[in-house]
Tab-separated table of C-alpha atoms and ligand atoms in Angstrom:
chain	number	residue	atom	x	y	z
A	17	MET	CA	0.223	15.529	-9.094
A	18	ALA	CA	0.974	17.580	-6.035
A	19	ASN	CA	2.368	15.094	-3.537
A	20	ARG	CA	5.733	13.378	-3.551
A	21	VAL	CA	5.404	10.072	-5.387
A	22	PHE	CA	5.497	6.906	-3.264
A	23	ILE	CA	6.049	3.533	-4.947
A	24	ALA	CA	5.872	0.385	-2.795
A	25	GLY	CA	6.472	-3.192	-3.917
A	26	ASN	CA	4.346	-5.891	-2.315
A	27	TRP	CA	6.228	-9.149	-2.763
A	28	LYS	CA	3.316	-11.159	-1.324
A	29	MET	CA	4.129	-14.835	-0.574
A	30	ASN	CA	7.139	-14.889	-2.860
A	31	THR	CA	10.892	-15.138	-2.246
A	32	THR	CA	12.914	-17.513	-0.138
A	33	LEU	CA	15.681	-15.936	1.917
A	34	ASP	CA	18.264	-16.050	-0.882
A	35	GLU	CA	15.769	-14.850	-3.468
A	36	ALA	CA	14.757	-11.948	-1.247
A	37	ARG	CA	18.364	-10.874	-0.695
A	38	ALA	CA	19.041	-11.049	-4.447
A	39	LEU	CA	15.893	-9.108	-5.369
A	40	ALA	CA	16.568	-6.457	-2.716
A	41	LYS	CA	20.129	-6.063	-4.011
A	42	ASP	CA	18.838	-5.593	-7.563
A	43	VAL	CA	16.248	-3.073	-6.364
A	44	VAL	CA	18.921	-1.091	-4.517
A	45	GLU	CA	21.129	-1.083	-7.610
A	46	ALA	CA	18.253	0.042	-9.808
A	47	VAL	CA	16.525	2.650	-7.618
A	48	GLY	CA	18.414	2.834	-4.327
A	49	SER	CA	19.674	6.358	-4.912
A	50	VAL	CA	16.536	7.830	-6.455
A	51	GLY	CA	15.996	11.118	-4.650
A	52	ASP	CA	12.640	12.469	-5.750
A	53	VAL	CA	10.455	9.403	-5.138
A	54	ASP	CA	9.772	7.473	-1.914
A	55	VAL	CA	10.397	3.767	-2.484
A	56	ALA	CA	9.626	0.781	-0.280
A	57	VAL	CA	9.722	-2.995	-0.586
A	58	CYS	CA	7.446	-5.276	1.426
A	59	PRO	CA	8.887	-8.809	1.597
A	60	PRO	CA	7.366	-11.693	3.591
A	61	TYR	CA	7.977	-11.559	7.363
A	62	THR	CA	10.694	-14.216	7.147
A	63	ASN	CA	12.819	-11.982	4.934
A	64	LEU	CA	12.355	-8.591	6.584
A	65	GLN	CA	15.541	-8.682	8.594
A	66	ALA	CA	17.698	-9.842	5.703
A	67	VAL	CA	16.238	-7.271	3.335
A	68	ALA	CA	16.717	-4.545	5.964
A	69	GLU	CA	20.415	-5.360	5.933
A	70	VAL	CA	20.629	-5.173	2.122
A	71	ILE	CA	18.788	-1.833	1.806
A	72	LYS	CA	20.258	-0.121	4.881
A	73	ASP	CA	22.509	2.370	3.057
A	74	SER	CA	20.009	3.167	0.318
A	75	ASN	CA	16.860	5.261	-0.032
A	76	VAL	CA	14.701	2.125	-0.175
A	77	LYS	CA	12.544	1.653	2.916
A	78	LEU	CA	11.152	-1.534	4.404
A	79	GLY	CA	7.468	-2.424	4.606
A	80	ALA	CA	5.534	-5.367	6.024
A	81	GLN	CA	2.490	-6.945	4.407
A	82	ASP	CA	0.318	-7.149	7.520
A	83	VAL	CA	0.437	-6.913	11.317
A	84	HIS	CA	-1.610	-7.907	14.329
A	85	TRP	CA	-3.105	-5.119	16.453
A	86	GLU	CA	-2.334	-6.636	19.863
A	87	GLU	CA	0.970	-5.784	21.509
A	88	LYS	CA	1.998	-9.322	22.495
A	89	GLY	CA	0.732	-12.596	23.863
A	90	ALA	CA	-1.038	-15.759	22.831
A	91	PHE	CA	-1.756	-14.989	19.189
A	92	THR	CA	-0.144	-17.895	17.388
A	93	GLY	CA	1.072	-17.028	13.920
A	94	LYS	CA	0.808	-13.279	14.388
A	95	VAL	CA	3.400	-10.516	14.427
A	96	SER	CA	3.182	-7.222	16.362
A	97	CYS	CA	4.105	-3.647	15.479
A	98	ALA	CA	6.984	-3.732	17.986
A	99	MET	CA	8.389	-6.826	16.289
A	100	LEU	CA	8.208	-5.134	12.899
A	101	LYS	CA	9.856	-1.997	14.266
A	102	SER	CA	12.633	-4.024	15.812
A	103	VAL	CA	13.702	-5.309	12.385
A	104	GLY	CA	13.633	-1.910	10.695
A	105	VAL	CA	10.152	-1.740	9.183
A	106	THR	CA	8.764	1.707	8.294
A	107	TYR	CA	5.503	0.951	6.447
A	108	VAL	CA	2.770	-1.643	7.003
A	109	ILE	CA	0.230	-2.682	4.356
A	110	ILE	CA	-3.201	-3.047	5.944
A	111	GLY	CA	-6.444	-4.379	4.489
A	112	HIS	CA	-5.075	-5.769	1.252
A	113	SER	CA	-7.895	-7.316	-0.792
A	114	GLU	CA	-6.261	-10.750	-0.458
A	115	GLN	CA	-6.426	-10.367	3.317
A	116	ARG	CA	-10.024	-9.228	3.037
A	117	SER	CA	-11.122	-12.056	0.735
A	118	TYR	CA	-9.052	-15.019	2.026
A	119	PHE	CA	-8.317	-14.216	5.674
A	120	ASN	CA	-11.423	-12.550	7.072
A	121	GLU	CA	-10.044	-9.032	7.170
A	122	THR	CA	-12.899	-6.626	7.894
A	123	ASP	CA	-13.210	-2.863	8.151
A	124	GLU	CA	-13.089	-3.355	11.911
A	125	THR	CA	-9.781	-5.260	11.866
A	126	VAL	CA	-8.379	-2.764	9.366
A	127	ASN	CA	-9.250	-0.005	11.831
A	128	LYS	CA	-7.640	-1.834	14.765
A	129	LYS	CA	-4.487	-2.450	12.757
A	130	THR	CA	-4.338	1.144	11.500
A	131	LYS	CA	-4.606	2.464	15.058
A	132	ALA	CA	-1.970	0.046	16.349
A	133	VAL	CA	0.433	0.876	13.543
A	134	LEU	CA	0.046	4.618	14.116
A	135	ALA	CA	0.417	4.252	17.874
A	136	SER	CA	3.701	2.420	17.332
A	137	GLY	CA	5.104	5.108	15.048
A	138	LEU	CA	4.944	2.976	11.919
A	139	LEU	CA	3.195	4.233	8.786
A	140	PRO	CA	0.083	2.473	7.438
A	141	ILE	CA	-0.682	1.833	3.785
A	142	VAL	CA	-4.433	1.260	3.931
A	143	CYS	CA	-5.860	-0.637	0.961
A	144	VAL	CA	-9.380	-0.099	-0.349
A	145	GLY	CA	-11.087	-1.070	-3.580
A	146	GLU	CA	-14.177	-2.518	-5.183
A	147	THR	CA	-14.791	-5.871	-6.867
A	148	LEU	CA	-15.950	-6.098	-10.468
A	149	GLU	CA	-19.492	-6.968	-9.340
A	150	GLU	CA	-19.565	-3.930	-7.075
A	151	ARG	CA	-18.379	-1.687	-9.897
A	152	LYS	CA	-20.899	-3.140	-12.350
A	153	SER	CA	-23.789	-2.916	-9.911
A	154	GLY	CA	-23.091	0.739	-9.161
A	155	SER	CA	-22.204	0.202	-5.505
A	156	MET	CA	-18.541	1.082	-5.969
A	157	ASP	CA	-18.724	4.477	-4.264
A	158	ALA	CA	-20.639	3.098	-1.287
A	159	VAL	CA	-18.133	0.248	-0.895
A	160	ILE	CA	-15.127	2.539	-1.016
A	161	GLU	CA	-16.738	5.060	1.338
A	162	LYS	CA	-17.469	2.295	3.853
A	163	GLN	CA	-13.903	0.980	3.640
A	164	VAL	CA	-12.321	4.433	4.041
A	165	LYS	CA	-14.611	5.468	6.895
A	166	GLY	CA	-14.128	2.074	8.529
A	167	ALA	CA	-10.342	2.287	8.344
A	168	PHE	CA	-10.134	5.846	9.695
A	169	GLY	CA	-12.800	5.746	12.412
A	170	GLY	CA	-11.536	7.239	15.688
A	171	ILE	CA	-8.260	8.454	14.166
A	172	SER	CA	-7.122	12.095	14.451
A	173	ALA	CA	-6.457	14.268	11.408
A	174	GLU	CA	-2.801	14.446	12.418
A	175	ASP	CA	-2.509	10.659	12.432
A	176	ALA	CA	-4.553	10.298	9.241
A	177	SER	CA	-2.101	12.536	7.422
A	178	LYS	CA	0.659	10.004	8.196
A	179	CYS	CA	-1.230	7.295	6.298
A	180	THR	CA	-1.096	6.335	2.665
A	181	VAL	CA	-4.252	5.003	1.023
A	182	ALA	CA	-3.865	2.455	-1.761
A	183	TYR	CA	-6.796	2.351	-4.173
A	184	GLU	CA	-6.711	-1.183	-5.516
A	185	PRO	CA	-9.697	-2.220	-7.621
A	186	VAL	CA	-9.908	-5.953	-6.905
A	187	TRP	CA	-10.636	-6.739	-10.561
A	188	ALA	CA	-7.272	-5.242	-11.544
A	189	ILE	CA	-5.073	-7.050	-9.015
A	190	GLY	CA	-2.880	-9.700	-10.583
A	191	THR	CA	-5.231	-9.955	-13.571
A	192	GLY	CA	-3.387	-7.890	-16.149
A	193	GLU	CA	-6.475	-5.632	-16.226
A	194	THR	CA	-5.594	-2.067	-15.264
A	195	ALA	CA	-7.954	0.733	-14.395
A	196	THR	CA	-7.599	3.443	-17.008
A	197	PRO	CA	-5.819	6.530	-15.719
A	198	GLN	CA	-9.200	8.308	-15.744
A	199	GLN	CA	-10.920	5.520	-13.776
A	200	ALA	CA	-8.101	5.509	-11.231
A	201	ASN	CA	-8.136	9.287	-10.905
A	202	GLU	CA	-11.914	9.421	-10.450
A	203	ALA	CA	-11.659	6.905	-7.614
A	204	HIS	CA	-8.769	8.815	-6.039
A	205	ILE	CA	-10.712	12.094	-6.200
A	206	PHE	CA	-13.653	10.339	-4.543
A	207	ILE	CA	-11.413	8.934	-1.774
A	208	ARG	CA	-9.914	12.392	-1.221
A	209	LYS	CA	-13.439	13.821	-0.931
A	210	ILE	CA	-14.292	11.330	1.822
A	211	ILE	CA	-11.034	12.097	3.629
A	212	SER	CA	-11.821	15.795	3.318
A	213	GLU	CA	-15.230	15.217	4.906
A	214	LEU	CA	-13.588	13.299	7.738
A	215	PHE	CA	-10.492	15.399	8.376
A	216	GLY	CA	-10.649	18.602	6.332
A	217	LYS	CA	-9.138	19.688	3.051
A	218	GLU	CA	-5.563	20.093	4.241
A	219	THR	CA	-5.308	16.459	5.337
A	220	ALA	CA	-7.114	15.318	2.210
A	221	ASP	CA	-4.731	17.242	-0.029
A	222	THR	CA	-1.576	15.942	1.628
A	223	ILE	CA	-2.497	12.296	2.182
A	224	ARG	CA	-0.951	10.158	-0.515
A	225	ILE	CA	-3.173	7.890	-2.572
A	226	GLN	CA	-1.427	5.113	-4.471
A	227	TYR	CA	-2.972	3.175	-7.323
A	228	GLY	CA	-2.564	-0.606	-7.324
A	229	GLY	CA	-3.666	-3.147	-9.897
A	230	SER	CA	-1.422	-4.493	-12.656
A	231	MET	CA	0.708	-1.358	-12.682
A	232	LYS	CA	3.774	-1.877	-14.835
A	233	PRO	CA	6.445	0.150	-16.650
A	234	GLY	CA	4.202	0.540	-19.703
A	235	ASN	CA	1.279	2.130	-17.882
A	236	ALA	CA	2.951	3.772	-14.871
A	237	LYS	CA	3.621	7.129	-16.492
A	238	SER	CA	0.062	7.731	-17.645
A	239	LEU	CA	-1.328	6.702	-14.243
A	240	LEU	CA	1.158	8.835	-12.307
A	241	GLU	CA	0.435	11.845	-14.505
A	242	GLU	CA	-3.127	12.002	-13.199
A	243	SER	CA	-3.862	14.818	-10.753
A	244	ASP	CA	-4.726	12.638	-7.765
A	245	VAL	CA	-2.504	9.584	-8.278
A	246	ASP	CA	0.428	9.953	-5.864
A	247	GLY	CA	2.146	6.641	-6.436
A	248	GLY	CA	1.648	2.928	-6.790
A	249	LEU	CA	1.381	-0.264	-4.790
A	250	ILE	CA	2.941	-2.853	-7.025
A	251	GLY	CA	2.454	-6.614	-6.880
A	252	GLY	CA	3.667	-8.744	-9.790
A	253	ALA	CA	5.952	-6.124	-11.307
A	254	ALA	CA	7.737	-5.677	-7.966
A	255	LEU	CA	9.252	-9.149	-8.281
A	256	LYS	CA	11.548	-8.091	-11.114
A	257	ALA	CA	13.856	-5.196	-10.228
A	258	SER	CA	13.964	-3.842	-13.778
A	259	ASP	CA	10.152	-3.698	-13.955
A	260	PHE	CA	9.943	-2.125	-10.519
A	261	ALA	CA	12.554	0.434	-11.581
A	262	GLY	CA	10.533	1.137	-14.720
A	263	ILE	CA	7.652	2.190	-12.473
A	264	VAL	CA	9.777	4.219	-10.044
A	265	LYS	CA	11.366	5.989	-13.011
A	266	PRO	CA	8.698	5.738	-15.723
A	267	LYS	CA	9.532	6.844	-19.250
B	326	PEP	C1	-1.320	-5.814	-5.208
B	326	PEP	O1	-1.595	-6.957	-4.894
B	326	PEP	O2	-1.186	-4.948	-4.335
B	326	PEP	C2	-1.179	-5.516	-6.633
B	326	PEP	C3	-1.359	-4.296	-7.027
B	326	PEP	O3	-0.862	-6.581	-7.425
B	326	PEP	P1	-0.536	-6.520	-9.009
B	326	PEP	O4	0.363	-5.350	-9.251
B	326	PEP	O5	0.103	-7.823	-9.317
B	326	PEP	O6	-1.864	-6.354	-9.704
């Protein structure tokens, strides 16, 4: 594993304000001074500001779970990059499979969001991954290639190198099913190959590729030991600070 490890917790639609403050405090206590791993938490929009306050003197960074690509205006229910920046956000998750399957996220909207996030100086975490049917039918590579090329269309190599890609096989998200370290690594190597075709080897080598899908303390070490796994995007296990810490500092 050549790149600095990056572990991000996606809290999804969990935590009220008090719960978010308490979880953030526990995360800071558990991993807030870790020096050799990049760590971020991505609470719901309503808790970003409060969590920013809790993590401000620690090494834990703030992420958002989505964004709208427009700068401002009549887009009821949406939040812009400038709004996220103004409350201390560093990272933005884009194209999560739940957004793709429940909220009409497409490769085109992923691309618009990625461009907007980069233009604002925030850092995208672009999610890609195949469903079980796609894996079984042998279309996995084509699906992932389309998602990666869709997300990065019209983006410069310099900007691409600021992105993180999260490989999240849909069949492993929230199911308890985890890709084996070998399956994850094969997918990561394939994603890196596409990025190399798009932007050259240097960008491909330095871009970080996280694995996401039922990652937990018990399987984190073996996944992170793989050559092309540079971190994790964590759902369920990010809601308990001790589990999250067990992934940031796997034994
Ligand atoms: C996710 O939704 O990004 C995720 C990886 O979830 P979980 O860890 O719960 O599978």
